[in-house]
Amino acid sequence: MKPLASLVLAAFCAVASLSRAAQAAPAVPNIIIIYADDLGYGDLGCYGHPTIRTPNLDRMAAEGMRFTEFYSAAEVCTPSRAALMTGRYPVRSGMAHDQFRVLRAVSMGHLPADEITLAEALKARGYTTGIIGKWHLGVWSNNPDGHPQKHGFDFNFGLPHSNDMNITPVAPKGAGKLADQRSEWWNAPLYRNHELVEQPADQTTLTKRYTDEAVKFIREKKQAPFFLYFPHTFPHTPLFASKQFAGKSARGLYGDVVEELDWSVGQILETLRKEKLAENTLVFFSSDNGPWLIMNQQGGSAGLLRDGKGSTWEGGMRVPGIAWWPGKIKPGVVQRTLACTMDLFTTSVKLAGGEVPQDRAIDGLDIRPLLFGTGTVERDAYFYYRGLKLFAVRQGDYKAHFFTQPGYNQPKPDEHTPPVLFNLRIDPGETFDVAASHPDVLANIAKAVERHRATVKPVKSQLVETVALQAPSKK
Ligand code: MG
């Protein structure tokens, strides 16, 4: 062969092999998790709310998959977020406690450094990572190790904790239940990365500003795979809506706030379409726990489910779950298989071409077969903790309660020996106890509890320690 031809052939082969390599390289999707705070199972149009208008979430469900049995792993904020970030029941990471149920503004504790967050797992696979919204896994003004940038996030914009946690003495009694709000009562600190940019944060513009930041993040990071974790501040009370939405819904301020969140979801999906990223991005929408019913008209609705935030009845932990990925997830599918926020950890890591950590218990399952309609997912049981205590277990259609503690503030649980048992397919409102006629089901659940308990090691709770209280100043 002539030298030139051989050179051309070599060049051709090199190009061909490059092109084969490019084809063989697994395309990893962008991942966006949008997480509402205290949004109930019954608060969206596509979950049956009669007066709150959510056209964007309804469209997301119509174009994607709507789960009817999607669960948060806890009934309050901090443990729920710990589970989402780690794929593990919060009792494993120290992010649960019976009395101090969430991190407070004075807390020193945080998600332990040896927990592997979804952001860290995806960053290791080459993702750019950002959190926009409420973190609630460490108050970094008390302890810098609690900052999201110590837990795998490249970018942070938002609040360290809930929007009611820095309440000032000028706030009236029961201020969270009021429809007429003032940002200065709550003195919430808003940060960009480590910098405090506003305190008190103007809460009327938070949803809008989060959304602008999220759109900017998507546009700027679109060249590489990205993970955007977008935990909204609302509809946690106190409720605030922008001028554009205030007074517009038929459901009062709560409806205004949810309709603004719906607008925000629409902005995210529209940005993905415009940037031609829709077919390479998994978007998942959910909520951290059920509606905060003690907030009266300022709290949401769990629809036909029993109770709400703070409770291990279904209304406290079963939440909306909508998956969207045009071209990969079939449109208009209603998914009735149980799935949960911890599955988002495992599934996202798999989608990124990785493996979940092997040196610890991971509770999330890979739900790609459900999302893509290629198969089923086998789950032994689902465990409902309140703090450190196992309150209830679901296996198949049945849910057994060992303890119940209705409402948010009841001081002590009611113990059930033998457990009360409900068939959730027939009785999703948990009204009719069928324990007496199903001893076999209770026996199987007892075995599942035994298997689960063998995997849970006691760890120090991070929710107890607070910053040293200042001695009262001498006059
Ligand atoms: Mg919450």
PDB file of N, CA, C and O in Angstrom, residues 114-148:
ATOM      1  N   ASP A 114     -19.681  11.312  56.464  1.00  0.00           N
ATOM      2  CA  ASP A 114     -19.482   9.998  55.820  1.00  0.00           C
ATOM      3  C   ASP A 114     -20.729   9.483  55.111  1.00  0.00           C
ATOM      4  O   ASP A 114     -20.689   8.417  54.487  1.00  0.00           O
ATOM      5  N   GLU A 115     -21.824  10.231  55.171  1.00  0.00           N
ATOM      6  CA  GLU A 115     -22.964   9.875  54.322  1.00  0.00           C
ATOM      7  C   GLU A 115     -22.654  10.293  52.883  1.00  0.00           C
ATOM      8  O   GLU A 115     -22.088  11.374  52.661  1.00  0.00           O
ATOM      9  N   ILE A 116     -23.008   9.466  51.935  1.00  0.00           N
ATOM     10  CA  ILE A 116     -22.760   9.795  50.518  1.00  0.00           C
ATOM     11  C   ILE A 116     -24.053  10.347  49.933  1.00  0.00           C
ATOM     12  O   ILE A 116     -25.054   9.645  49.845  1.00  0.00           O
ATOM     13  N   THR A 117     -24.026  11.642  49.599  1.00  0.00           N
ATOM     14  CA  THR A 117     -25.252  12.257  49.070  1.00  0.00           C
ATOM     15  C   THR A 117     -25.374  11.978  47.577  1.00  0.00           C
ATOM     16  O   THR A 117     -24.392  11.642  46.895  1.00  0.00           O
ATOM     17  N   LEU A 118     -26.581  12.164  47.084  1.00  0.00           N
ATOM     18  CA  LEU A 118     -26.812  12.016  45.645  1.00  0.00           C
ATOM     19  C   LEU A 118     -25.929  12.996  44.872  1.00  0.00           C
ATOM     20  O   LEU A 118     -25.394  12.654  43.810  1.00  0.00           O
ATOM     21  N   ALA A 119     -25.756  14.198  45.423  1.00  0.00           N
ATOM     22  CA  ALA A 119     -24.900  15.185  44.748  1.00  0.00           C
ATOM     23  C   ALA A 119     -23.464  14.667  44.653  1.00  0.00           C
ATOM     24  O   ALA A 119     -22.815  14.790  43.602  1.00  0.00           O
ATOM     25  N   GLU A 120     -22.969  14.053  45.739  1.00  0.00           N
ATOM     26  CA  GLU A 120     -21.595  13.517  45.706  1.00  0.00           C
ATOM     27  C   GLU A 120     -21.487  12.359  44.721  1.00  0.00           C
ATOM     28  O   GLU A 120     -20.508  12.257  43.969  1.00  0.00           O
ATOM     29  N   ALA A 121     -22.491  11.488  44.734  1.00  0.00           N
ATOM     30  CA  ALA A 121     -22.450  10.328  43.835  1.00  0.00           C
ATOM     31  C   ALA A 121     -22.471  10.770  42.371  1.00  0.00           C
ATOM     32  O   ALA A 121     -21.763  10.202  41.527  1.00  0.00           O
ATOM     33  N   LEU A 122     -23.263  11.801  42.069  1.00  0.00           N
ATOM     34  CA  LEU A 122     -23.358  12.248  40.678  1.00  0.00           C
ATOM     35  C   LEU A 122     -22.145  13.094  40.282  1.00  0.00           C
ATOM     36  O   LEU A 122     -21.678  13.027  39.144  1.00  0.00           O
ATOM     37  N   LYS A 123     -21.631  13.853  41.223  1.00  0.00           N
ATOM     38  CA  LYS A 123     -20.421  14.646  40.959  1.00  0.00           C
ATOM     39  C   LYS A 123     -19.272  13.702  40.582  1.00  0.00           C
ATOM     40  O   LYS A 123     -18.484  13.992  39.680  1.00  0.00           O
ATOM     41  N   ALA A 124     -19.200  12.560  41.260  1.00  0.00           N
ATOM     42  CA  ALA A 124     -18.153  11.571  40.959  1.00  0.00           C
ATOM     43  C   ALA A 124     -18.319  11.016  39.546  1.00  0.00           C
ATOM     44  O   ALA A 124     -17.370  10.473  38.967  1.00  0.00           O
ATOM     45  N   ARG A 125     -19.505  11.114  38.968  1.00  0.00           N
ATOM     46  CA  ARG A 125     -19.757  10.658  37.592  1.00  0.00           C
ATOM     47  C   ARG A 125     -19.663  11.819  36.605  1.00  0.00           C
ATOM     48  O   ARG A 125     -20.135  11.703  35.469  1.00  0.00           O
ATOM     49  N   GLY A 126     -19.136  12.952  37.029  1.00  0.00           N
ATOM     50  CA  GLY A 126     -18.909  14.070  36.109  1.00  0.00           C
ATOM     51  C   GLY A 126     -20.024  15.096  36.045  1.00  0.00           C
ATOM     52  O   GLY A 126     -20.022  15.965  35.171  1.00  0.00           O
ATOM     53  N   TYR A 127     -20.971  15.022  36.941  1.00  0.00           N
ATOM     54  CA  TYR A 127     -22.087  15.972  36.924  1.00  0.00           C
ATOM     55  C   TYR A 127     -21.698  17.285  37.598  1.00  0.00           C
ATOM     56  O   TYR A 127     -20.932  17.311  38.557  1.00  0.00           O
ATOM     57  N   THR A 128     -22.293  18.377  37.095  1.00  0.00           N
ATOM     58  CA  THR A 128     -22.290  19.651  37.796  1.00  0.00           C
ATOM     59  C   THR A 128     -23.529  19.647  38.685  1.00  0.00           C
ATOM     60  O   THR A 128     -24.603  19.238  38.232  1.00  0.00           O
ATOM     61  N   THR A 129     -23.380  20.094  39.929  1.00  0.00           N
ATOM     62  CA  THR A 129     -24.471  19.927  40.884  1.00  0.00           C
ATOM     63  C   THR A 129     -24.876  21.257  41.505  1.00  0.00           C
ATOM     64  O   THR A 129     -24.028  22.091  41.832  1.00  0.00           O
ATOM     65  N   GLY A 130     -26.159  21.450  41.679  1.00  0.00           N
ATOM     66  CA  GLY A 130     -26.636  22.680  42.311  1.00  0.00           C
ATOM     67  C   GLY A 130     -27.864  22.424  43.168  1.00  0.00           C
ATOM     68  O   GLY A 130     -28.688  21.571  42.842  1.00  0.00           O
ATOM     69  N   ILE A 131     -27.948  23.161  44.280  1.00  0.00           N
ATOM     70  CA  ILE A 131     -29.168  23.160  45.091  1.00  0.00           C
ATOM     71  C   ILE A 131     -29.734  24.570  45.096  1.00  0.00           C
ATOM     72  O   ILE A 131     -29.007  25.539  45.330  1.00  0.00           O
ATOM     73  N   ILE A 132     -31.022  24.671  44.803  1.00  0.00           N
ATOM     74  CA  ILE A 132     -31.707  25.964  44.853  1.00  0.00           C
ATOM     75  C   ILE A 132     -32.941  25.773  45.715  1.00  0.00           C
ATOM     76  O   ILE A 132     -33.839  25.002  45.365  1.00  0.00           O
ATOM     77  N   GLY A 133     -32.956  26.447  46.889  1.00  0.00           N
ATOM     78  CA  GLY A 133     -34.098  26.323  47.789  1.00  0.00           C
ATOM     79  C   GLY A 133     -33.667  26.009  49.208  1.00  0.00           C
ATOM     80  O   GLY A 133     -32.623  26.454  49.662  1.00  0.00           O
ATOM     81  N   LYS A 134     -34.497  25.200  49.877  1.00  0.00           N
ATOM     82  CA  LYS A 134     -34.290  24.918  51.312  1.00  0.00           C
ATOM     83  C   LYS A 134     -33.513  23.631  51.532  1.00  0.00           C
ATOM     84  O   LYS A 134     -33.955  22.563  51.143  1.00  0.00           O
ATOM     85  N   TRP A 135     -32.390  23.723  52.224  1.00  0.00           N
ATOM     86  CA  TRP A 135     -31.502  22.585  52.468  1.00  0.00           C
ATOM     87  C   TRP A 135     -31.991  21.762  53.665  1.00  0.00           C
ATOM     88  O   TRP A 135     -32.391  20.637  53.529  1.00  0.00           O
ATOM     89  N   HIS A 136     -31.932  22.331  54.835  1.00  0.00           N
ATOM     90  CA  HIS A 136     -32.438  21.731  56.082  1.00  0.00           C
ATOM     91  C   HIS A 136     -31.706  20.444  56.496  1.00  0.00           C
ATOM     92  O   HIS A 136     -32.268  19.581  57.166  1.00  0.00           O
ATOM     93  N   LEU A 137     -30.425  20.346  56.082  1.00  0.00           N
ATOM     94  CA  LEU A 137     -29.593  19.228  56.546  1.00  0.00           C
ATOM     95  C   LEU A 137     -28.344  19.738  57.240  1.00  0.00           C
ATOM     96  O   LEU A 137     -27.355  19.016  57.381  1.00  0.00           O
ATOM     97  N   GLY A 138     -28.376  21.010  57.686  1.00  0.00           N
ATOM     98  CA  GLY A 138     -27.259  21.608  58.395  1.00  0.00           C
ATOM     99  C   GLY A 138     -27.404  23.123  58.369  1.00  0.00           C
ATOM    100  O   GLY A 138     -27.759  23.672  57.331  1.00  0.00           O
ATOM    101  N   VAL A 139     -27.194  23.745  59.534  1.00  0.00           N
ATOM    102  CA  VAL A 139     -27.285  25.215  59.608  1.00  0.00           C
ATOM    103  C   VAL A 139     -25.861  25.737  59.630  1.00  0.00           C
ATOM    104  O   VAL A 139     -25.183  25.705  60.658  1.00  0.00           O
ATOM    105  N   TRP A 140     -25.395  26.180  58.477  1.00  0.00           N
ATOM    106  CA  TRP A 140     -23.958  26.425  58.330  1.00  0.00           C
ATOM    107  C   TRP A 140     -23.481  27.660  59.070  1.00  0.00           C
ATOM    108  O   TRP A 140     -22.281  27.780  59.312  1.00  0.00           O
ATOM    109  N   SER A 141     -24.376  28.552  59.479  1.00  0.00           N
ATOM    110  CA  SER A 141     -23.917  29.686  60.301  1.00  0.00           C
ATOM    111  C   SER A 141     -23.505  29.189  61.691  1.00  0.00           C
ATOM    112  O   SER A 141     -22.716  29.831  62.374  1.00  0.00           O
ATOM    113  N   ASN A 142     -24.020  28.036  62.122  1.00  0.00           N
ATOM    114  CA  ASN A 142     -23.616  27.435  63.405  1.00  0.00           C
ATOM    115  C   ASN A 142     -22.456  26.466  63.231  1.00  0.00           C
ATOM    116  O   ASN A 142     -21.651  26.285  64.141  1.00  0.00           O
ATOM    117  N   ASN A 143     -22.412  25.812  62.083  1.00  0.00           N
ATOM    118  CA  ASN A 143     -21.411  24.775  61.859  1.00  0.00           C
ATOM    119  C   ASN A 143     -21.157  24.658  60.351  1.00  0.00           C
ATOM    120  O   ASN A 143     -22.006  24.130  59.612  1.00  0.00           O
ATOM    121  N   PRO A 144     -20.006  25.177  59.905  1.00  0.00           N
ATOM    122  CA  PRO A 144     -19.754  25.231  58.453  1.00  0.00           C
ATOM    123  C   PRO A 144     -19.790  23.859  57.772  1.00  0.00           C
ATOM    124  O   PRO A 144     -20.022  23.781  56.572  1.00  0.00           O
ATOM    125  N   ASP A 145     -19.602  22.787  58.548  1.00  0.00           N
ATOM    126  CA  ASP A 145     -19.630  21.448  57.938  1.00  0.00           C
ATOM    127  C   ASP A 145     -21.023  21.042  57.470  1.00  0.00           C
ATOM    128  O   ASP A 145     -21.175  20.033  56.779  1.00  0.00           O
ATOM    129  N   GLY A 146     -22.014  21.836  57.860  1.00  0.00           N
ATOM    130  CA  GLY A 146     -23.377  21.516  57.424  1.00  0.00           C
ATOM    131  C   GLY A 146     -23.764  22.124  56.095  1.00  0.00           C
ATOM    132  O   GLY A 146     -24.880  21.925  55.612  1.00  0.00           O
ATOM    133  N   HIS A 147     -22.848  22.881  55.471  1.00  0.00           N
ATOM    134  CA  HIS A 147     -23.172  23.577  54.221  1.00  0.00           C
ATOM    135  C   HIS A 147     -23.304  22.580  53.057  1.00  0.00           C
ATOM    136  O   HIS A 147     -22.520  21.625  52.968  1.00  0.00           O
ATOM    137  N   PRO A 148     -24.261  22.815  52.156  1.00  0.00           N
ATOM    138  CA  PRO A 148     -24.413  21.880  51.020  1.00  0.00           C
ATOM    139  C   PRO A 148     -23.149  21.748  50.166  1.00  0.00           C
ATOM    140  O   PRO A 148     -22.933  20.696  49.543  1.00  0.00           O
TER     141      PRO A 148
END
